[in-house]
Amino acid sequence: MKSTFYFLLMITSFSLAFMSCDNEDYETYNVVTPVTMSLSELRSSVKVLPPQKTIESGKIYVYDEFVFINDVEKGIHIIDNSVPSAPKKISFLKILGNRDIAVKDQMLFADSYTDLVVFDISDIRKIVEKNRLNNVFPYYYPAYPTIDNNLPVEYNYQNISSDKIIVDWNIKQEKRKPQNIDISGGGVIMFSTASSESVVGKGGSMARFMIVEDYLYAVDNQKINIFNIQNLSAPTKVKEQNVGWGIETIFNRNEYLYLGSTNGMYIYDIKSLGNPVFVSRIAHVKSCDPVVVDDKYAYVTLRSGNLCGETESVLDIIDITNKANPVKIKSYIMENPYGLGIKDQMLFVCDGTEGLKVFNKTDALNIQLTNQFKNINTFDVIPLDDKLLLVGQNTLFQYKYVQNNIELISTFLLE
């Protein structure tokens, strides 16, 4: 017994001495390890919760008297906006992996990582999950966490099996020997009115979901995913249509879809709703790219920096009179633009930390800045008939139109 004890003590002492001698070869790493969840856990995790604190406000959507604001990859904050001067959070719809939604006739469609989930919101206080289409979208990892120090990073993907999905990341500092680090991970990394007629909600220019009549179009990084939603509670996936690479946003006007990508704008003809037909593409430098359209022009913000590519941030105006041959006619320098919107002759641009800029677009070759709301960090806007909704930095702003200008109605913190 004693001999065993002394043997272990000798081995331990030798190991400690060896580590001490070799310690100078070790470096401190940020070790990033995925947080996983089984697919069955993911698909049973949907819940309607009381109002929650907003972690990271994302896209905005409006339906009837309600505003839906995405909390990136966490779910949807539901806000009663029947009194715009005093909006009120009423619940939080927990949908892990959610980034986009669309609503038609009281049925809400939302993505949850690889799945499309359908909810009945006819009673907004008793939301019911009606259906789930599994594995209809390509899998993507959540965006890697922001690391504020200059230490090297190692990604640890051990114990990731096919029945699990990555839902978050943990960071821990550890001493390790320097090594060549493979961060490929084996997967695709995508850096994030009631009437008798159908009623469809409205999203902002950053949307990836778009409903046109009985079809839902949902773009991912490379494709248009097309769903027939004639039976709203039981949609069917019709097809996937390859587009290109870096597809980010989708906008509909009349019989055309306009897709914003990191390298250009695509136009598709949807006269046959279930079979979009490529019409044209106009290229631009590698930048983040939402787009909105009126009768004659497409308005595109190109944002530089981060994952978007180039160093210049601009607003491009493209003549789309001839859909087969769109032509850029003018560029305007911006600071850090995100979403944008149009209402009559007003053009609204969310210029990031420069706030909301309002332009008169009567003359596309010489748009005029008519107003600017500074000291707010803006993300996306939705122009409605009687007011403008804006989201940015966990805050909902609402404005009313006054002749050719706008005035603030309310500021609502989402925290």
Short mmCIF file of C-alpha atoms in Angstrom, two decimals:
data_model
loop_
_atom_site.label_atom_id
_atom_site.label_comp_id
_atom_site.label_asym_id
_atom_site.label_seq_id
_atom_site.Cartn_x
_atom_site.Cartn_y
_atom_site.Cartn_z
CA MET A 1 0.00 0.00 0.00
CA LYS A 2 2.80 2.35 1.00
CA SER A 3 4.75 1.53 -2.14
CA THR A 4 1.70 2.44 -4.26
CA PHE A 5 1.34 5.74 -2.42
CA TYR A 6 5.01 6.65 -2.92
CA PHE A 7 4.84 5.65 -6.56
CA LEU A 8 1.86 7.97 -7.15
CA LEU A 9 3.55 10.75 -5.22
CA MET A 10 6.70 10.35 -7.32
CA ILE A 11 4.70 10.38 -10.57
CA THR A 12 2.75 13.49 -9.47
CA SER A 13 5.93 15.30 -8.46
CA PHE A 14 7.56 14.41 -11.76
CA SER A 15 4.53 15.67 -13.69
CA LEU A 16 4.43 18.95 -11.79
CA ALA A 17 8.15 19.45 -12.33
CA PHE A 18 7.77 18.69 -16.03
CA MET A 19 4.88 21.15 -16.35
CA SER A 20 6.84 23.76 -14.47
CA CYS A 21 9.85 23.35 -16.74
CA ASP A 22 7.70 23.40 -19.82
CA ASN A 23 5.34 26.13 -18.67
CA GLU A 24 7.09 28.75 -20.74
CA ASP A 25 5.87 26.93 -23.87
CA TYR A 26 2.21 27.48 -22.88
CA GLU A 27 0.01 30.42 -23.85
CA THR A 28 -3.34 31.63 -22.55
CA TYR A 29 -6.15 31.03 -25.03
CA ASN A 30 -9.77 32.03 -25.26
CA VAL A 31 -11.27 28.54 -25.63
CA VAL A 32 -14.67 28.80 -27.30
CA THR A 33 -16.88 25.77 -26.75
CA PRO A 34 -20.34 25.34 -28.26
CA VAL A 35 -23.44 25.04 -26.10
CA THR A 36 -25.56 22.31 -27.62
CA MET A 37 -29.14 21.15 -27.49
CA SER A 38 -30.72 18.03 -28.90
CA LEU A 39 -33.11 18.53 -31.81
CA SER A 40 -35.94 17.10 -29.74
CA GLU A 41 -35.22 19.63 -26.97
CA LEU A 42 -35.10 22.45 -29.51
CA ARG A 43 -38.44 21.44 -31.00
CA SER A 44 -40.12 21.30 -27.62
CA SER A 45 -38.63 24.54 -26.28
CA VAL A 46 -41.21 26.95 -27.73
CA LYS A 47 -43.03 28.83 -24.96
CA VAL A 48 -45.19 31.89 -24.50
CA LEU A 49 -43.64 33.80 -21.60
CA PRO A 50 -44.43 37.03 -19.77
CA PRO A 51 -42.60 40.13 -21.07
CA GLN A 52 -38.84 39.59 -21.01
CA LYS A 53 -35.78 41.80 -21.02
CA THR A 54 -34.45 42.39 -24.55
CA ILE A 55 -30.95 41.00 -25.10
CA GLU A 56 -30.36 42.14 -28.70
CA SER A 57 -33.16 43.73 -30.71
CA GLY A 58 -33.28 42.61 -34.32
CA LYS A 59 -35.89 42.89 -37.05
CA ILE A 60 -39.25 44.59 -36.71
CA TYR A 61 -42.64 43.50 -38.05
CA VAL A 62 -46.11 45.08 -37.85
CA TYR A 63 -49.46 43.32 -37.98
CA ASP A 64 -52.77 44.97 -37.08
CA GLU A 65 -52.22 46.86 -33.80
CA PHE A 66 -49.23 44.79 -32.76
CA VAL A 67 -45.50 45.21 -33.21
CA PHE A 68 -43.25 42.15 -33.22
CA ILE A 69 -39.57 42.69 -32.49
CA ASN A 70 -37.08 39.88 -32.87
CA ASP A 71 -34.64 39.25 -30.04
CA VAL A 72 -31.85 37.78 -32.13
CA GLU A 73 -31.98 33.94 -32.03
CA LYS A 74 -34.04 34.05 -28.81
CA GLY A 75 -37.62 34.79 -29.92
CA ILE A 76 -40.13 37.58 -30.43
CA HIS A 77 -41.26 40.43 -28.18
CA ILE A 78 -44.95 41.16 -28.76
CA ILE A 79 -46.05 44.75 -28.20
CA ASP A 80 -49.58 46.14 -28.05
CA ASN A 81 -49.38 49.34 -30.10
CA SER A 82 -53.06 50.29 -30.08
CA VAL A 83 -51.96 53.51 -28.37
CA PRO A 84 -48.75 54.53 -30.20
CA SER A 85 -47.88 57.12 -27.58
CA ALA A 86 -47.89 54.36 -24.93
CA PRO A 87 -46.90 50.95 -26.41
CA LYS A 88 -46.93 48.01 -24.01
CA LYS A 89 -45.11 44.68 -24.00
CA ILE A 90 -47.62 41.88 -23.51
CA SER A 91 -45.58 38.68 -23.96
CA PHE A 92 -42.46 37.02 -25.29
CA LEU A 93 -42.68 34.14 -27.75
CA LYS A 94 -39.60 32.01 -27.10
CA ILE A 95 -38.34 30.55 -30.41
CA LEU A 96 -34.69 29.57 -30.31
CA GLY A 97 -32.81 30.29 -33.53
CA ASN A 98 -35.41 32.83 -34.68
CA ARG A 99 -34.39 35.72 -36.96
CA ASP A 100 -37.43 36.37 -39.18
CA ILE A 101 -41.22 36.26 -39.14
CA ALA A 102 -44.17 36.97 -41.43
CA VAL A 103 -47.91 37.06 -40.68
CA LYS A 104 -51.00 36.44 -42.79
CA ASP A 105 -54.60 36.24 -41.58
CA GLN A 106 -53.63 35.70 -37.94
CA MET A 107 -51.10 32.97 -38.68
CA LEU A 108 -47.48 33.73 -37.84
CA PHE A 109 -44.57 32.03 -39.63
CA ALA A 110 -41.18 31.98 -37.92
CA ASP A 111 -37.84 30.29 -38.50
CA SER A 112 -36.19 28.26 -35.75
CA TYR A 113 -32.73 27.31 -36.99
CA THR A 114 -33.53 24.64 -39.61
CA ASP A 115 -37.30 24.62 -39.06
CA LEU A 116 -40.34 26.68 -40.06
CA VAL A 117 -42.84 27.04 -37.21
CA VAL A 118 -46.48 28.15 -37.61
CA PHE A 119 -48.48 29.86 -34.84
CA ASP A 120 -52.13 30.82 -34.51
CA ILE A 121 -52.21 34.37 -33.09
CA SER A 122 -55.96 34.97 -33.44
CA ASP A 123 -55.93 35.39 -29.66
CA ILE A 124 -52.66 37.24 -29.12
CA ARG A 125 -52.72 36.33 -25.44
CA LYS A 126 -53.17 32.63 -26.13
CA ILE A 127 -50.76 31.89 -28.96
CA VAL A 128 -50.87 28.28 -30.16
CA GLU A 129 -48.19 26.41 -32.10
CA LYS A 130 -50.03 24.80 -35.05
CA ASN A 131 -47.32 23.21 -37.14
CA ARG A 132 -43.59 22.72 -37.61
CA LEU A 133 -41.79 21.85 -40.83
CA ASN A 134 -38.50 20.20 -39.88
CA ASN A 135 -35.23 20.68 -41.77
CA VAL A 136 -36.55 23.06 -44.44
CA PHE A 137 -33.72 25.61 -43.99
CA PRO A 138 -29.96 25.05 -44.08
CA TYR A 139 -28.29 24.74 -40.70
CA TYR A 140 -26.15 27.63 -39.49
CA TYR A 141 -24.16 28.24 -36.35
CA PRO A 142 -25.01 31.21 -34.14
CA ALA A 143 -22.55 34.04 -34.73
CA TYR A 144 -19.31 33.59 -32.85
CA PRO A 145 -19.14 35.61 -29.61
CA THR A 146 -17.35 38.94 -29.44
CA ILE A 147 -14.01 38.65 -27.68
CA ASP A 148 -12.67 41.87 -26.20
CA ASN A 149 -9.06 40.85 -25.51
CA ASN A 150 -6.13 40.16 -27.81
CA LEU A 151 -5.49 36.59 -26.68
CA PRO A 152 -5.48 33.85 -29.32
CA VAL A 153 -8.72 31.92 -29.85
CA GLU A 154 -9.25 28.17 -30.07
CA TYR A 155 -12.59 26.63 -31.08
CA ASN A 156 -13.38 23.30 -29.43
CA TYR A 157 -15.95 21.25 -31.37
CA GLN A 158 -15.60 17.98 -29.49
CA ASN A 159 -18.66 15.89 -28.73
CA ILE A 160 -20.87 17.42 -31.44
CA SER A 161 -23.12 14.64 -32.72
CA SER A 162 -25.65 14.65 -35.54
CA ASP A 163 -28.61 14.77 -33.16
CA LYS A 164 -27.46 18.03 -31.56
CA ILE A 165 -27.54 21.66 -32.64
CA ILE A 166 -25.32 24.53 -31.50
CA VAL A 167 -27.38 27.22 -29.77
CA ASP A 168 -24.72 29.36 -28.07
CA TRP A 169 -21.03 29.60 -27.13
CA ASN A 170 -19.04 29.53 -23.89
CA ILE A 171 -15.68 31.29 -23.52
CA LYS A 172 -13.07 30.17 -21.00
CA GLN A 173 -9.45 31.19 -20.72
CA GLU A 174 -7.03 28.25 -20.52
CA LYS A 175 -3.28 27.72 -20.82
CA ARG A 176 -2.49 25.59 -23.85
CA LYS A 177 0.40 24.89 -26.16
CA PRO A 178 0.34 27.00 -29.35
CA GLN A 179 -1.11 25.09 -32.27
CA ASN A 180 -2.55 25.48 -35.70
CA ILE A 181 -6.25 26.09 -35.18
CA ASP A 182 -8.93 24.79 -37.51
CA ILE A 183 -12.09 26.82 -37.08
CA SER A 184 -13.96 25.32 -39.98
CA GLY A 185 -16.27 23.44 -37.62
CA GLY A 186 -17.60 21.19 -40.33
CA GLY A 187 -20.63 23.37 -41.05
CA VAL A 188 -21.78 26.53 -42.73
CA ILE A 189 -21.14 29.72 -40.76
CA MET A 190 -23.57 32.52 -41.54
CA PHE A 191 -22.64 35.95 -40.16
CA SER A 192 -25.75 37.03 -38.90
CA THR A 193 -56.59 46.48 -40.85
CA ALA A 194 -59.22 44.01 -40.74
CA SER A 195 -61.42 43.30 -43.79
CA SER A 196 -62.86 40.39 -45.70
CA GLU A 197 -59.66 40.20 -47.75
CA SER A 198 -56.43 38.59 -46.64
CA VAL A 199 -54.43 40.66 -44.20
CA VAL A 200 -50.64 40.45 -44.41
CA GLY A 201 -48.28 42.19 -42.02
CA LYS A 202 -45.34 44.34 -43.00
CA GLY A 203 -41.64 43.91 -42.31
CA GLY A 204 -38.68 46.20 -42.72
CA SER A 205 -36.01 46.28 -45.40
CA MET A 206 -33.79 43.85 -43.47
CA ALA A 207 -36.39 41.06 -43.80
CA ARG A 208 -35.62 37.60 -45.19
CA PHE A 209 -39.30 36.54 -45.18
CA MET A 210 -41.88 37.87 -47.67
CA ILE A 211 -45.51 36.80 -48.20
CA VAL A 212 -47.09 37.36 -51.61
CA GLU A 213 -50.65 36.05 -51.91
CA ASP A 214 -50.52 32.31 -51.12
CA TYR A 215 -46.74 32.01 -51.06
CA LEU A 216 -44.05 32.60 -48.48
CA TYR A 217 -40.57 33.35 -49.84
CA ALA A 218 -37.73 32.88 -47.37
CA VAL A 219 -34.18 33.60 -48.46
CA ASP A 220 -31.12 32.00 -46.93
CA ASN A 221 -27.49 32.59 -47.80
CA GLN A 222 -27.80 31.04 -51.27
CA LYS A 223 -31.44 30.26 -52.09
CA ILE A 224 -35.07 31.29 -52.18
CA ASN A 225 -37.11 28.77 -50.20
CA ILE A 226 -40.66 28.75 -51.56
CA PHE A 227 -43.66 27.63 -49.49
CA ASN A 228 -47.30 27.30 -50.49
CA ILE A 229 -49.35 28.71 -47.59
CA GLN A 230 -52.83 28.46 -49.10
CA ASN A 231 -53.62 26.22 -46.14
CA LEU A 232 -52.16 28.57 -43.56
CA SER A 233 -51.89 26.05 -40.74
CA ALA A 234 -50.32 23.40 -42.99
CA PRO A 235 -47.82 25.03 -45.38
CA THR A 236 -45.86 22.92 -47.82
CA LYS A 237 -42.41 23.54 -49.21
CA VAL A 238 -42.65 23.82 -52.99
CA LYS A 239 -39.00 24.12 -53.96
CA GLU A 240 -35.62 25.68 -53.35
CA GLN A 241 -34.23 27.99 -56.00
CA ASN A 242 -30.51 28.68 -56.10
CA VAL A 243 -29.68 32.36 -56.47
CA GLY A 244 -26.05 33.09 -55.70
CA TRP A 245 -24.07 33.75 -52.56
CA GLY A 246 -24.47 36.15 -49.65
CA ILE A 247 -28.25 36.67 -50.04
CA GLU A 248 -29.38 38.89 -47.18
CA THR A 249 -32.77 40.54 -47.80
CA ILE A 250 -35.94 40.30 -49.87
CA PHE A 251 -38.40 42.99 -51.03
CA ASN A 252 -41.54 42.69 -53.15
CA ARG A 253 -43.13 45.24 -55.45
CA ASN A 254 -45.84 44.27 -57.92
CA GLU A 255 -44.77 41.17 -59.86
CA TYR A 256 -41.11 41.21 -58.87
CA LEU A 257 -38.86 40.18 -56.01
CA TYR A 258 -35.74 42.22 -55.28
CA LEU A 259 -32.99 40.37 -53.41
CA GLY A 260 -30.16 42.19 -51.68
CA SER A 261 -26.88 40.31 -51.43
CA THR A 262 -23.35 41.11 -50.35
CA ASN A 263 -22.28 41.45 -53.99
CA GLY A 264 -25.30 42.75 -55.88
CA MET A 265 -29.06 43.13 -56.30
CA TYR A 266 -31.09 40.40 -58.01
CA ILE A 267 -34.48 40.83 -59.71
CA TYR A 268 -36.89 37.88 -60.07
CA ASP A 269 -40.19 37.76 -61.95
CA ILE A 270 -42.99 36.13 -59.90
CA LYS A 271 -45.86 36.22 -62.37
CA SER A 272 -45.89 32.49 -61.70
CA LEU A 273 -45.79 32.71 -57.93
CA GLY A 274 -44.45 29.21 -57.33
CA ASN A 275 -41.70 29.56 -59.89
CA PRO A 276 -39.62 32.76 -59.67
CA VAL A 277 -37.73 33.52 -62.87
CA PHE A 278 -34.38 35.31 -62.89
CA VAL A 279 -34.53 38.64 -64.72
CA SER A 280 -31.26 40.44 -63.97
CA ARG A 281 -28.51 41.22 -61.52
CA ILE A 282 -26.58 44.42 -60.91
CA ALA A 283 -23.26 43.99 -59.13
CA HIS A 284 -21.68 46.20 -56.49
CA VAL A 285 -18.66 46.05 -54.20
CA LYS A 286 -18.84 43.52 -51.36
CA SER A 287 -21.09 45.17 -48.77
CA CYS A 288 -24.16 44.50 -46.63
CA ASP A 289 -27.17 45.32 -48.78
CA PRO A 290 -30.87 45.92 -47.96
CA VAL A 291 -33.09 47.29 -50.77
CA VAL A 292 -36.47 49.03 -51.17
CA VAL A 293 -38.20 49.93 -54.42
CA ASP A 294 -40.69 52.41 -55.87
CA ASP A 295 -42.06 52.57 -59.43
CA LYS A 296 -38.83 53.75 -61.06
CA TYR A 297 -35.93 53.25 -58.66
CA ALA A 298 -34.36 50.79 -56.25
CA TYR A 299 -32.70 52.31 -53.19
CA VAL A 300 -29.83 50.25 -51.80
CA THR A 301 -27.67 50.93 -48.76
CA LEU A 302 -24.18 49.43 -48.87
CA ARG A 303 -22.56 49.14 -45.47
CA SER A 304 -18.83 48.67 -45.13
CA GLY A 305 -16.74 47.21 -42.35
CA ASN A 306 -17.22 44.17 -40.10
CA LEU A 307 -18.20 41.16 -42.19
CA CYS A 308 -19.57 43.22 -45.04
CA GLY A 309 -16.41 43.88 -46.97
CA GLU A 310 -15.38 47.21 -48.44
CA THR A 311 -14.48 50.46 -46.72
CA GLU A 312 -17.08 52.76 -48.26
CA SER A 313 -20.67 53.14 -47.03
CA VAL A 314 -23.13 54.56 -49.56
CA LEU A 315 -26.73 54.86 -50.68
CA ASP A 316 -27.03 53.71 -54.30
CA ILE A 317 -29.97 54.66 -56.50
CA ILE A 318 -30.67 52.26 -59.36
CA ASP A 319 -32.95 52.91 -62.32
CA ILE A 320 -35.17 49.81 -62.71
CA THR A 321 -37.38 51.11 -65.51
CA ASN A 322 -35.94 48.31 -67.64
CA LYS A 323 -35.96 45.34 -65.26
CA ALA A 324 -33.68 43.39 -67.57
CA ASN A 325 -31.04 46.11 -67.44
CA PRO A 326 -30.96 47.98 -64.11
CA VAL A 327 -28.54 50.93 -64.09
CA LYS A 328 -26.98 52.72 -61.13
CA ILE A 329 -27.53 56.45 -61.60
CA LYS A 330 -26.23 57.97 -58.36
CA SER A 331 -24.38 57.21 -55.11
CA TYR A 332 -24.54 59.20 -51.89
CA ILE A 333 -21.96 58.82 -49.12
CA MET A 334 -23.34 57.54 -45.81
CA GLU A 335 -21.75 56.84 -42.45
CA ASN A 336 -22.93 53.34 -41.48
CA PRO A 337 -26.30 52.60 -43.11
CA TYR A 338 -28.61 49.71 -42.27
CA GLY A 339 -32.32 49.58 -43.16
CA LEU A 340 -34.30 52.07 -45.19
CA GLY A 341 -37.87 52.81 -46.28
CA ILE A 342 -39.96 55.02 -48.54
CA LYS A 343 -43.24 56.87 -48.11
CA ASP A 344 -44.50 59.11 -50.92
CA GLN A 345 -41.55 61.40 -51.67
CA MET A 346 -39.80 60.69 -48.37
CA LEU A 347 -36.82 58.35 -48.15
CA PHE A 348 -35.80 57.18 -44.67
CA VAL A 349 -32.30 55.84 -44.06
CA CYS A 350 -31.13 54.27 -40.80
CA ASP A 351 -27.55 55.51 -40.82
CA GLY A 352 -26.38 53.60 -37.74
CA THR A 353 -24.81 55.88 -35.14
CA GLU A 354 -25.66 58.92 -37.28
CA GLY A 355 -29.32 58.33 -36.53
CA LEU A 356 -32.36 58.49 -38.83
CA LYS A 357 -31.97 60.58 -41.99
CA VAL A 358 -34.99 61.81 -43.92
CA PHE A 359 -34.56 62.76 -47.59
CA ASN A 360 -36.83 64.24 -50.22
CA LYS A 361 -36.42 61.88 -53.19
CA THR A 362 -38.40 63.87 -55.77
CA ASP A 363 -35.23 64.26 -57.82
CA ALA A 364 -33.29 60.99 -57.55
CA LEU A 365 -30.18 62.67 -58.93
CA ASN A 366 -30.29 65.30 -56.22
CA ILE A 367 -32.02 64.00 -53.09
CA GLN A 368 -32.26 66.55 -50.29
CA LEU A 369 -31.75 65.91 -46.57
CA THR A 370 -34.83 67.43 -44.90
CA ASN A 371 -34.41 66.11 -41.36
CA GLN A 372 -32.08 64.10 -39.17
CA PHE A 373 -32.74 62.52 -35.78
CA LYS A 374 -29.34 62.25 -34.10
CA ASN A 375 -28.14 60.63 -30.88
CA ILE A 376 -29.88 57.35 -31.66
CA ASN A 377 -28.40 54.16 -33.09
CA THR A 378 -30.77 53.00 -35.82
CA PHE A 379 -31.29 49.57 -37.42
CA ASP A 380 -34.50 49.36 -39.48
CA VAL A 381 -37.72 51.24 -40.27
CA ILE A 382 -41.26 50.44 -41.39
CA PRO A 383 -43.20 53.31 -43.04
CA LEU A 384 -46.96 52.84 -42.54
CA ASP A 385 -49.86 54.91 -43.82
CA ASP A 386 -50.01 57.20 -40.80
CA LYS A 387 -46.73 56.69 -38.95
CA LEU A 388 -43.15 55.46 -39.10
CA LEU A 389 -41.77 52.76 -36.79
CA LEU A 390 -38.04 52.49 -36.14
CA VAL A 391 -36.03 50.01 -34.09
CA GLY A 392 -32.45 50.34 -32.90
CA GLN A 393 -30.35 49.57 -29.83
CA ASN A 394 -33.20 47.91 -27.92
CA THR A 395 -35.55 50.85 -28.46
CA LEU A 396 -38.73 51.32 -30.49
CA PHE A 397 -39.26 54.83 -31.87
CA GLN A 398 -42.52 56.01 -33.45
CA TYR A 399 -43.06 59.09 -35.59
CA LYS A 400 -46.04 60.68 -37.31
CA TYR A 401 -46.03 62.27 -40.74
CA VAL A 402 -46.61 66.00 -40.76
CA GLN A 403 -46.93 67.21 -44.37
CA ASN A 404 -43.47 66.47 -45.80
CA ASN A 405 -41.80 65.94 -42.45
CA ILE A 406 -42.07 63.68 -39.42
CA GLU A 407 -42.38 64.28 -35.68
CA LEU A 408 -41.61 61.95 -32.76
CA ILE A 409 -44.61 60.30 -31.07
CA SER A 410 -42.94 58.02 -28.54
CA THR A 411 -39.73 56.32 -27.44
CA PHE A 412 -40.15 52.88 -25.91
CA LEU A 413 -37.24 51.07 -24.25
CA LEU A 414 -37.44 47.34 -24.94
CA GLU A 415 -35.46 46.33 -21.86
#
